[in-house]
Amino acid sequence: MAVLEQVRARRTPLSAQGAGLALALTATVVWSGNFVIARALHDAVPPVQTAFWRWVIALLAVAPFAAGRVRREWPVIRRHLGFLTLAALLGVTLFNTLIYQAGRSTSATNMAMIAAASPVLIALFARGGERLGGRRAAGMALALAGVVTLVGKGSPAAVLGLDFAGGDLWMLAATATFAGYSILLRRRPEGIGGVSFLFTTFALGAAMLVPAYGVSLAAQGGFAPTAQTVGPLLYIGVFSSAVAYFTWNKAIALIGAARAGVVYYLQPVCVALLSFAVLREAVTPVQLLCMVLIVAGVALGAGGRR
């Protein structure tokens, strides 16, 4: 299996590599908006309810495109139901639910710091199937240095003084599940198309959330369907779920989990730019320097084969 993955990587055309990097970047940009919305919703909608309605909306968005494909591919889907259930558990049921839970008891700074570990975990998990290489490792190190300096507000040593809260454990768990999900994507069974895979995992993941959703309703009550709650839910359901997951899954199929993971380092840059554009938050010289480091690291790590 490892040899096959390396041969496929070497044979990947440059045009496919470019498309894969563009798709990974698209997912990263869309998910950056998801972090902002998750923080906005944490007081208005309980985490499990946010996750549940996110995937219900995502199912409705994907269903018109998936219905026919799922019927045609059902025999293959049924044979690989165990694999699909594991992918749904990691990427749908757990990942974003853990992020929403973390947002209730930790700061955005700490969440960004822990999320920066995702590409590292993806690379470590992928070592059995994808060659990391010195150039990609150097790019990862450079991008990580930029992220750490950004979080430390210009001083990497300041990161050691951050006050980590209980929610950081939730975020660490979310980071690990995302890395595991990304590695599983490389082993998606042949005969299951991208849209069918999305619909099936969304359905399985939402179904696994039903018991927790019922407990949340009983213990915390529901939420008011206002513009301040429905609008963000539509964004994370349609864009952060249907669109971003499709582009991320396709990116991994084209360029592999480790290289796509390097692009994920751009998320702090995207969040900073979104904050400037939407919230009019000033961008400091230190932040600009860190963005340069991150972009340079991504360009080095994502563009190199060695």
mmCIF file of C-alpha atoms in Angstrom:
data_model
loop_
_atom_site.group_PDB
_atom_site.id
_atom_site.type_symbol
_atom_site.label_atom_id
_atom_site.label_comp_id
_atom_site.label_asym_id
_atom_site.label_seq_id
_atom_site.Cartn_x
_atom_site.Cartn_y
_atom_site.Cartn_z
ATOM 1 C CA MET A 1 0.000 0.000 0.000
ATOM 2 C CA ALA A 2 2.815 2.451 0.914
ATOM 3 C CA VAL A 3 4.636 1.759 -2.375
ATOM 4 C CA LEU A 4 1.431 2.265 -4.366
ATOM 5 C CA GLU A 5 0.790 5.642 -2.693
ATOM 6 C CA GLN A 6 4.340 6.785 -3.498
ATOM 7 C CA VAL A 7 4.032 5.684 -7.141
ATOM 8 C CA ARG A 8 0.676 7.487 -7.483
ATOM 9 C CA ALA A 9 2.163 10.657 -5.943
ATOM 10 C CA ARG A 10 5.078 10.611 -8.423
ATOM 11 C CA ARG A 11 2.696 10.138 -11.362
ATOM 12 C CA THR A 12 0.342 12.937 -10.343
ATOM 13 C CA PRO A 13 0.329 15.493 -13.223
ATOM 14 C CA LEU A 14 1.263 19.072 -12.435
ATOM 15 C CA SER A 15 -2.221 20.236 -13.407
ATOM 16 C CA ALA A 16 -3.766 17.811 -10.892
ATOM 17 C CA GLN A 17 -1.331 19.001 -8.223
ATOM 18 C CA GLY A 18 -2.354 22.597 -8.859
ATOM 19 C CA ALA A 19 -6.031 21.684 -8.699
ATOM 20 C CA GLY A 20 -5.465 19.745 -5.481
ATOM 21 C CA LEU A 21 -3.691 22.680 -3.817
ATOM 22 C CA ALA A 22 -6.449 25.078 -4.955
ATOM 23 C CA LEU A 23 -9.133 22.766 -3.539
ATOM 24 C CA ALA A 24 -7.282 22.421 -0.219
ATOM 25 C CA LEU A 25 -6.980 26.214 -0.056
ATOM 26 C CA THR A 26 -10.713 26.605 -0.765
ATOM 27 C CA ALA A 27 -11.601 24.286 2.117
ATOM 28 C CA THR A 28 -9.176 26.090 4.434
ATOM 29 C CA VAL A 29 -10.646 29.516 3.613
ATOM 30 C CA VAL A 30 -14.224 28.315 4.116
ATOM 31 C CA TRP A 31 -13.354 26.594 7.399
ATOM 32 C CA SER A 32 -11.747 29.829 8.614
ATOM 33 C CA GLY A 33 -15.191 31.423 8.486
ATOM 34 C CA ASN A 34 -16.504 28.438 10.422
ATOM 35 C CA PHE A 35 -14.255 29.259 13.391
ATOM 36 C CA VAL A 36 -15.583 32.816 13.509
ATOM 37 C CA ILE A 37 -19.187 31.608 13.377
ATOM 38 C CA ALA A 38 -18.574 28.899 15.966
ATOM 39 C CA ARG A 39 -17.463 31.573 18.417
ATOM 40 C CA ALA A 40 -20.535 33.678 17.594
ATOM 41 C CA LEU A 41 -22.939 30.777 18.196
ATOM 42 C CA HIS A 42 -21.479 29.294 21.377
ATOM 43 C CA ASP A 43 -23.709 31.340 23.681
ATOM 44 C CA ALA A 44 -26.859 31.063 21.530
ATOM 45 C CA VAL A 45 -26.891 27.394 20.472
ATOM 46 C CA PRO A 46 -25.593 24.412 22.513
ATOM 47 C CA PRO A 47 -22.637 22.632 20.832
ATOM 48 C CA VAL A 48 -24.388 19.334 20.096
ATOM 49 C CA GLN A 49 -27.414 21.148 18.646
ATOM 50 C CA THR A 50 -25.127 23.283 16.471
ATOM 51 C CA ALA A 51 -23.440 20.157 15.132
ATOM 52 C CA PHE A 52 -26.726 18.284 14.601
ATOM 53 C CA TRP A 53 -28.421 21.038 12.607
ATOM 54 C CA ARG A 54 -25.231 21.672 10.673
ATOM 55 C CA TRP A 55 -25.306 18.132 9.293
ATOM 56 C CA VAL A 56 -29.064 18.104 8.694
ATOM 57 C CA ILE A 57 -28.653 21.233 6.562
ATOM 58 C CA ALA A 58 -25.634 19.685 4.826
ATOM 59 C CA LEU A 59 -27.659 16.560 4.022
ATOM 60 C CA LEU A 60 -30.419 18.660 2.454
ATOM 61 C CA ALA A 61 -27.833 20.581 0.414
ATOM 62 C CA VAL A 62 -26.158 17.445 -0.933
ATOM 63 C CA ALA A 63 -29.267 15.256 -1.384
ATOM 64 C CA PRO A 64 -30.356 16.576 -4.839
ATOM 65 C CA PHE A 65 -26.922 15.749 -6.270
ATOM 66 C CA ALA A 66 -26.420 12.468 -4.399
ATOM 67 C CA ALA A 67 -29.733 10.587 -4.577
ATOM 68 C CA GLY A 68 -29.182 8.935 -7.954
ATOM 69 C CA ARG A 69 -25.506 8.212 -7.313
ATOM 70 C CA VAL A 70 -26.196 6.600 -3.934
ATOM 71 C CA ARG A 71 -28.789 4.287 -5.499
ATOM 72 C CA ARG A 72 -26.356 3.183 -8.215
ATOM 73 C CA GLU A 73 -23.457 2.725 -5.806
ATOM 74 C CA TRP A 74 -25.458 1.180 -2.958
ATOM 75 C CA PRO A 75 -23.991 -2.352 -3.306
ATOM 76 C CA VAL A 76 -20.461 -0.935 -2.860
ATOM 77 C CA ILE A 77 -21.597 1.383 -0.060
ATOM 78 C CA ARG A 78 -23.195 -1.529 1.803
ATOM 79 C CA ARG A 79 -20.011 -3.627 1.536
ATOM 80 C CA HIS A 80 -17.915 -0.824 3.033
ATOM 81 C CA LEU A 81 -20.395 0.398 5.630
ATOM 82 C CA GLY A 82 -17.893 -0.173 8.463
ATOM 83 C CA PHE A 83 -15.294 2.087 6.838
ATOM 84 C CA LEU A 84 -17.911 4.751 6.112
ATOM 85 C CA THR A 85 -19.187 4.639 9.688
ATOM 86 C CA LEU A 86 -15.674 5.182 11.067
ATOM 87 C CA ALA A 87 -15.103 8.104 8.666
ATOM 88 C CA ALA A 88 -18.462 9.601 9.684
ATOM 89 C CA LEU A 89 -17.674 9.188 13.384
ATOM 90 C CA LEU A 90 -14.344 11.019 13.088
ATOM 91 C CA GLY A 91 -15.105 13.670 10.473
ATOM 92 C CA VAL A 92 -18.794 14.376 11.118
ATOM 93 C CA THR A 93 -19.986 13.269 14.555
ATOM 94 C CA LEU A 94 -16.894 14.123 16.614
ATOM 95 C CA PHE A 95 -14.708 16.716 14.881
ATOM 96 C CA ASN A 96 -16.917 19.796 14.778
ATOM 97 C CA THR A 97 -18.896 18.858 17.887
ATOM 98 C CA LEU A 98 -15.616 18.876 19.809
ATOM 99 C CA ILE A 99 -14.711 22.289 18.335
ATOM 100 C CA TYR A 100 -18.047 23.768 19.427
ATOM 101 C CA GLN A 101 -17.590 22.254 22.875
ATOM 102 C CA ALA A 102 -14.055 23.650 23.142
ATOM 103 C CA GLY A 103 -15.285 27.135 22.234
ATOM 104 C CA ARG A 104 -17.365 27.253 25.400
ATOM 105 C CA SER A 105 -14.406 27.099 27.786
ATOM 106 C CA THR A 106 -11.235 28.230 26.008
ATOM 107 C CA SER A 107 -9.990 31.261 24.122
ATOM 108 C CA ALA A 108 -9.749 31.662 20.367
ATOM 109 C CA THR A 109 -5.972 32.083 20.761
ATOM 110 C CA ASN A 110 -5.606 28.717 22.427
ATOM 111 C CA MET A 111 -7.881 27.094 19.854
ATOM 112 C CA ALA A 112 -5.750 28.487 17.022
ATOM 113 C CA MET A 113 -2.581 27.225 18.687
ATOM 114 C CA ILE A 114 -3.909 23.694 19.078
ATOM 115 C CA ALA A 115 -5.468 23.633 15.597
ATOM 116 C CA ALA A 116 -2.001 24.358 14.210
ATOM 117 C CA ALA A 117 -1.043 20.827 15.257
ATOM 118 C CA SER A 118 -3.378 19.318 12.637
ATOM 119 C CA PRO A 119 -0.854 19.269 9.765
ATOM 120 C CA VAL A 120 1.778 17.756 12.065
ATOM 121 C CA LEU A 121 -0.573 14.973 13.147
ATOM 122 C CA ILE A 122 -1.690 14.392 9.556
ATOM 123 C CA ALA A 123 1.933 14.020 8.466
ATOM 124 C CA LEU A 124 2.709 11.635 11.340
ATOM 125 C CA PHE A 125 -0.395 9.529 10.699
ATOM 126 C CA ALA A 126 0.382 9.455 6.959
ATOM 127 C CA ARG A 127 3.971 8.240 7.286
ATOM 128 C CA GLY A 128 2.912 4.694 6.434
ATOM 129 C CA GLY A 129 1.374 5.720 3.107
ATOM 130 C CA GLU A 130 2.989 8.997 2.010
ATOM 131 C CA ARG A 131 6.599 10.077 1.922
ATOM 132 C CA LEU A 132 7.147 13.297 3.863
ATOM 133 C CA GLY A 133 10.509 14.377 2.455
ATOM 134 C CA GLY A 134 12.990 16.979 3.686
ATOM 135 C CA ARG A 135 11.540 19.884 1.715
ATOM 136 C CA ARG A 136 8.009 19.296 2.949
ATOM 137 C CA ALA A 137 9.239 18.848 6.530
ATOM 138 C CA ALA A 138 11.142 22.140 6.275
ATOM 139 C CA GLY A 139 8.049 23.885 4.936
ATOM 140 C CA MET A 140 5.969 22.505 7.801
ATOM 141 C CA ALA A 141 8.546 23.704 10.337
ATOM 142 C CA LEU A 142 8.647 27.203 8.809
ATOM 143 C CA ALA A 143 4.844 27.469 8.713
ATOM 144 C CA LEU A 144 4.562 26.181 12.280
ATOM 145 C CA ALA A 145 7.117 28.778 13.429
ATOM 146 C CA GLY A 146 4.952 31.466 11.846
ATOM 147 C CA VAL A 147 1.824 30.145 13.576
ATOM 148 C CA VAL A 148 3.543 29.925 16.982
ATOM 149 C CA THR A 149 4.950 33.449 16.633
ATOM 150 C CA LEU A 150 1.531 34.750 15.569
ATOM 151 C CA VAL A 151 -0.133 33.175 18.601
ATOM 152 C CA GLY A 152 2.650 34.445 20.863
ATOM 153 C CA LYS A 153 2.179 37.994 19.506
ATOM 154 C CA GLY A 154 5.734 38.237 18.246
ATOM 155 C CA SER A 155 7.430 36.116 20.885
ATOM 156 C CA PRO A 156 7.438 32.326 20.375
ATOM 157 C CA ALA A 157 8.472 31.935 24.022
ATOM 158 C CA ALA A 158 5.260 33.671 25.104
ATOM 159 C CA VAL A 159 3.328 30.589 23.969
ATOM 160 C CA LEU A 160 4.697 28.747 26.999
ATOM 161 C CA GLY A 161 2.968 31.289 29.221
ATOM 162 C CA LEU A 162 -0.504 30.832 27.745
ATOM 163 C CA ASP A 163 -3.149 29.822 30.237
ATOM 164 C CA PHE A 164 -4.557 26.572 28.899
ATOM 165 C CA ALA A 165 -8.133 25.794 29.953
ATOM 166 C CA GLY A 166 -10.170 22.611 30.130
ATOM 167 C CA GLY A 167 -11.578 23.312 26.676
ATOM 168 C CA ASP A 168 -8.098 22.859 25.237
ATOM 169 C CA LEU A 169 -8.445 19.123 25.783
ATOM 170 C CA TRP A 170 -11.618 19.186 23.690
ATOM 171 C CA MET A 171 -9.756 21.074 20.962
ATOM 172 C CA LEU A 172 -6.841 18.633 21.084
ATOM 173 C CA ALA A 173 -9.301 15.770 20.616
ATOM 174 C CA ALA A 174 -10.877 17.620 17.671
ATOM 175 C CA THR A 175 -7.449 18.061 16.088
ATOM 176 C CA ALA A 176 -6.689 14.348 16.403
ATOM 177 C CA THR A 177 -10.040 13.312 14.912
ATOM 178 C CA PHE A 178 -9.553 15.667 11.945
ATOM 179 C CA ALA A 179 -6.121 14.176 11.267
ATOM 180 C CA GLY A 180 -7.517 10.647 11.478
ATOM 181 C CA TYR A 181 -10.376 11.540 9.133
ATOM 182 C CA SER A 182 -7.972 13.070 6.605
ATOM 183 C CA ILE A 183 -5.859 9.907 6.535
ATOM 184 C CA LEU A 184 -8.914 7.686 6.101
ATOM 185 C CA LEU A 185 -9.897 9.652 2.989
ATOM 186 C CA ARG A 186 -6.862 8.297 1.157
ATOM 187 C CA ARG A 187 -8.331 4.799 1.568
ATOM 188 C CA ARG A 188 -11.810 5.582 0.273
ATOM 189 C CA PRO A 189 -13.088 2.434 -1.464
ATOM 190 C CA GLU A 190 -13.183 2.450 -5.242
ATOM 191 C CA GLY A 191 -16.690 2.634 -6.609
ATOM 192 C CA ILE A 192 -17.899 5.235 -4.099
ATOM 193 C CA GLY A 193 -17.937 8.692 -5.680
ATOM 194 C CA GLY A 194 -17.203 11.907 -3.839
ATOM 195 C CA VAL A 195 -20.815 13.067 -3.616
ATOM 196 C CA SER A 196 -22.032 9.635 -2.486
ATOM 197 C CA PHE A 197 -19.292 9.527 0.128
ATOM 198 C CA LEU A 198 -20.337 12.927 1.462
ATOM 199 C CA PHE A 199 -24.031 12.061 1.619
ATOM 200 C CA THR A 200 -23.439 8.697 3.291
ATOM 201 C CA THR A 201 -21.020 10.007 5.921
ATOM 202 C CA PHE A 202 -23.210 13.050 6.600
ATOM 203 C CA ALA A 203 -26.232 10.771 7.117
ATOM 204 C CA LEU A 204 -24.340 8.327 9.350
ATOM 205 C CA GLY A 205 -22.724 11.147 11.334
ATOM 206 C CA ALA A 206 -26.020 12.957 11.897
ATOM 207 C CA ALA A 207 -27.678 9.685 12.950
ATOM 208 C CA MET A 208 -24.958 9.101 15.559
ATOM 209 C CA LEU A 209 -25.626 12.596 16.932
ATOM 210 C CA VAL A 210 -29.348 11.948 17.509
ATOM 211 C CA PRO A 211 -29.023 10.470 21.047
ATOM 212 C CA ALA A 212 -26.736 13.321 22.165
ATOM 213 C CA TYR A 213 -29.120 15.823 20.559
ATOM 214 C CA GLY A 214 -32.007 14.413 22.589
ATOM 215 C CA VAL A 215 -30.003 14.659 25.806
ATOM 216 C CA SER A 216 -29.038 18.253 24.979
ATOM 217 C CA LEU A 217 -32.664 19.219 24.355
ATOM 218 C CA ALA A 218 -33.743 17.693 27.654
ATOM 219 C CA ALA A 219 -30.917 19.244 29.677
ATOM 220 C CA GLN A 220 -30.378 22.604 27.951
ATOM 221 C CA GLY A 221 -33.561 23.280 26.009
ATOM 222 C CA GLY A 222 -33.730 24.401 22.404
ATOM 223 C CA PHE A 223 -32.761 27.705 20.785
ATOM 224 C CA ALA A 224 -34.693 30.507 19.107
ATOM 225 C CA PRO A 225 -34.626 30.297 15.263
ATOM 226 C CA THR A 226 -33.695 33.925 14.577
ATOM 227 C CA ALA A 227 -31.567 35.509 11.862
ATOM 228 C CA GLN A 228 -28.636 35.473 14.308
ATOM 229 C CA THR A 229 -28.842 31.684 14.654
ATOM 230 C CA VAL A 230 -30.313 30.411 11.370
ATOM 231 C CA GLY A 231 -27.966 32.448 9.151
ATOM 232 C CA PRO A 232 -24.753 31.081 10.710
ATOM 233 C CA LEU A 233 -26.193 27.554 10.726
ATOM 234 C CA LEU A 234 -26.918 27.829 6.999
ATOM 235 C CA TYR A 235 -23.322 28.929 6.396
ATOM 236 C CA ILE A 236 -21.753 26.069 8.314
ATOM 237 C CA GLY A 237 -24.273 23.598 6.875
ATOM 238 C CA VAL A 238 -23.895 24.520 3.214
ATOM 239 C CA PHE A 239 -20.417 26.014 2.909
ATOM 240 C CA SER A 240 -18.389 24.647 5.830
ATOM 241 C CA SER A 241 -19.912 21.180 5.379
ATOM 242 C CA ALA A 242 -21.075 20.408 1.834
ATOM 243 C CA VAL A 243 -18.644 22.687 -0.039
ATOM 244 C CA ALA A 244 -15.563 22.523 2.196
ATOM 245 C CA TYR A 245 -15.714 18.772 2.830
ATOM 246 C CA PHE A 246 -16.130 18.051 -0.882
ATOM 247 C CA THR A 247 -13.140 20.220 -1.825
ATOM 248 C CA TRP A 248 -10.965 18.864 1.026
ATOM 249 C CA ASN A 249 -11.776 15.244 0.183
ATOM 250 C CA LYS A 250 -11.045 15.862 -3.503
ATOM 251 C CA ALA A 251 -7.786 17.621 -2.633
ATOM 252 C CA ILE A 252 -6.570 14.629 -0.626
ATOM 253 C CA ALA A 253 -7.493 12.296 -3.490
ATOM 254 C CA LEU A 254 -5.323 14.411 -5.809
ATOM 255 C CA ILE A 255 -2.282 15.359 -3.702
ATOM 256 C CA GLY A 256 -2.418 13.283 -0.510
ATOM 257 C CA ALA A 257 -3.197 14.096 3.097
ATOM 258 C CA ALA A 258 0.267 15.320 4.104
ATOM 259 C CA ARG A 259 0.567 17.923 1.341
ATOM 260 C CA ALA A 260 -3.018 19.094 1.799
ATOM 261 C CA GLY A 261 -2.297 19.336 5.526
ATOM 262 C CA VAL A 262 0.492 21.843 4.853
ATOM 263 C CA VAL A 263 -2.038 24.136 3.155
ATOM 264 C CA TYR A 264 -4.127 23.942 6.336
ATOM 265 C CA TYR A 265 -1.446 26.094 8.029
ATOM 266 C CA LEU A 266 -2.890 29.047 6.108
ATOM 267 C CA GLN A 267 -5.965 29.044 8.324
ATOM 268 C CA PRO A 268 -4.603 31.600 10.864
ATOM 269 C CA VAL A 269 -3.765 33.892 7.947
ATOM 270 C CA CYS A 270 -7.278 33.508 6.542
ATOM 271 C CA VAL A 271 -8.827 34.166 9.960
ATOM 272 C CA ALA A 272 -6.737 37.329 10.381
ATOM 273 C CA LEU A 273 -7.737 38.604 6.938
ATOM 274 C CA LEU A 274 -11.408 37.783 7.569
ATOM 275 C CA SER A 275 -11.263 39.584 10.912
ATOM 276 C CA PHE A 276 -9.797 42.636 9.183
ATOM 277 C CA ALA A 277 -12.402 42.581 6.404
ATOM 278 C CA VAL A 278 -15.455 41.798 8.541
ATOM 279 C CA LEU A 279 -14.601 43.128 11.987
ATOM 280 C CA ARG A 280 -12.143 45.850 10.920
ATOM 281 C CA GLU A 281 -9.516 44.531 13.326
ATOM 282 C CA ALA A 282 -6.097 46.076 12.649
ATOM 283 C CA VAL A 283 -3.289 43.908 11.274
ATOM 284 C CA THR A 284 0.017 44.577 13.075
ATOM 285 C CA PRO A 285 3.532 44.390 11.547
ATOM 286 C CA VAL A 286 4.221 41.258 13.612
ATOM 287 C CA GLN A 287 1.118 39.613 12.186
ATOM 288 C CA LEU A 288 2.220 40.522 8.663
ATOM 289 C CA LEU A 289 5.659 38.982 9.308
ATOM 290 C CA CYS A 290 4.059 35.809 10.639
ATOM 291 C CA MET A 291 1.787 35.616 7.602
ATOM 292 C CA VAL A 292 4.846 35.832 5.349
ATOM 293 C CA LEU A 293 6.485 32.964 7.268
ATOM 294 C CA ILE A 294 3.344 30.832 7.040
ATOM 295 C CA VAL A 295 2.812 31.490 3.331
ATOM 296 C CA ALA A 296 6.500 30.790 2.601
ATOM 297 C CA GLY A 297 6.344 27.561 4.583
ATOM 298 C CA VAL A 298 3.194 26.446 2.766
ATOM 299 C CA ALA A 299 4.737 27.268 -0.622
ATOM 300 C CA LEU A 300 7.875 25.296 0.272
ATOM 301 C CA GLY A 301 6.104 22.309 1.795
ATOM 302 C CA ALA A 302 3.125 22.002 -0.536
ATOM 303 C CA GLY A 303 5.045 22.587 -3.727
ATOM 304 C CA GLY A 304 7.911 20.179 -3.192
ATOM 305 C CA ARG A 305 8.053 16.449 -3.836
ATOM 306 C CA ARG A 306 11.274 15.852 -1.896
#
